[in-house]
Amino acid sequence: MRLPRDLTGEELVQRLARLGYRVERQTGSHVRMTWEGPSGPHAITIPLHRPLRVGTLAGILKAVAEARGIDRKELQQPLDL
């Protein structure tokens, strides 16, 4: 499935919050989010760019999917991507 080309960093932060990630801090144009998983905390940095580049979005989704132990395609459905 293709990734959206018009997703902003702010929108991704909101969608990750639905999965249990919380904003830890914001420094400039980047937000640090954490998720408390069964194997320990997972932290990810989200740039607040408009729009996010496809490679950046793919890398973020890959890291989140690996932390949750699921496939990236399975992650796209709850995030409405």
Coordinates of C-alpha atoms in Angstrom, one line a residue:
M1 CA 0.0 0.0 0.0
R2 CA 1.3 3.4 -0.9
L3 CA 2.1 5.9 1.8
P4 CA 0.3 9.3 1.8
R5 CA 2.3 12.1 0.2
D6 CA 0.5 14.9 2.1
L7 CA 0.8 13.8 5.7
T8 CA 2.2 16.4 8.1
G9 CA 4.2 15.8 11.2
E10 CA 1.4 17.2 13.4
E11 CA -1.1 14.7 11.9
L12 CA 1.3 11.8 12.5
V13 CA 1.7 12.9 16.1
Q14 CA -2.0 12.8 16.6
R15 CA -2.4 9.4 14.9
L16 CA 0.5 7.9 17.0
A17 CA -1.2 9.3 20.2
R18 CA -4.2 7.0 19.3
L19 CA -1.9 4.0 19.6
G20 CA -0.7 5.0 23.0
Y21 CA 2.4 7.1 22.2
R22 CA 2.7 10.3 24.3
V23 CA 4.5 13.5 23.6
E24 CA 7.6 13.6 25.9
R25 CA 9.0 16.9 24.7
Q26 CA 9.3 19.3 21.8
T27 CA 12.5 20.9 20.7
G28 CA 12.2 23.3 17.8
S29 CA 10.5 21.5 14.9
H30 CA 10.8 18.0 16.3
V31 CA 8.6 16.1 18.8
R32 CA 9.9 13.2 20.9
M33 CA 7.2 10.6 21.6
T34 CA 7.4 7.5 23.8
W35 CA 5.4 4.3 24.2
E36 CA 5.6 2.0 27.2
G37 CA 5.6 -1.5 25.6
P38 CA 5.9 -4.9 27.2
S39 CA 9.6 -5.1 26.4
G40 CA 10.3 -1.5 27.7
P41 CA 9.9 2.0 26.4
H42 CA 10.2 2.9 22.8
A43 CA 11.0 6.5 21.8
I44 CA 10.7 8.0 18.4
T45 CA 11.4 11.5 17.0
I46 CA 8.8 13.1 14.7
P47 CA 9.8 16.1 12.5
L48 CA 7.0 18.6 12.3
H49 CA 7.5 19.2 8.6
R50 CA 4.8 19.9 6.0
P51 CA 4.5 17.4 4.5
L52 CA 6.7 14.6 5.8
R53 CA 8.9 13.0 3.1
V54 CA 8.0 9.5 2.1
G55 CA 11.3 8.0 3.2
T56 CA 11.0 9.7 6.6
L57 CA 7.5 8.5 7.1
A58 CA 8.5 5.0 6.1
G59 CA 11.4 5.0 8.5
I60 CA 9.1 6.1 11.4
L61 CA 6.5 3.5 10.6
K62 CA 9.1 0.8 10.4
A63 CA 10.5 1.7 13.8
V64 CA 7.0 1.8 15.4
A65 CA 6.0 -1.5 13.8
E66 CA 9.2 -3.2 15.0
A67 CA 8.7 -1.9 18.6
R68 CA 5.2 -3.3 18.6
G69 CA 6.2 -6.6 16.9
I70 CA 3.8 -6.2 14.0
D71 CA 4.2 -5.8 10.2
R72 CA 4.2 -2.2 8.8
K73 CA 1.1 -3.0 6.7
E74 CA -0.7 -4.0 9.9
L75 CA 0.2 -0.7 11.4
Q76 CA -1.1 1.4 8.6
Q77 CA -4.8 0.4 9.2
P78 CA -5.1 1.7 12.8
L79 CA -3.3 4.9 11.7
D80 CA -5.7 5.4 8.8
L81 CA -2.9 5.6 6.2

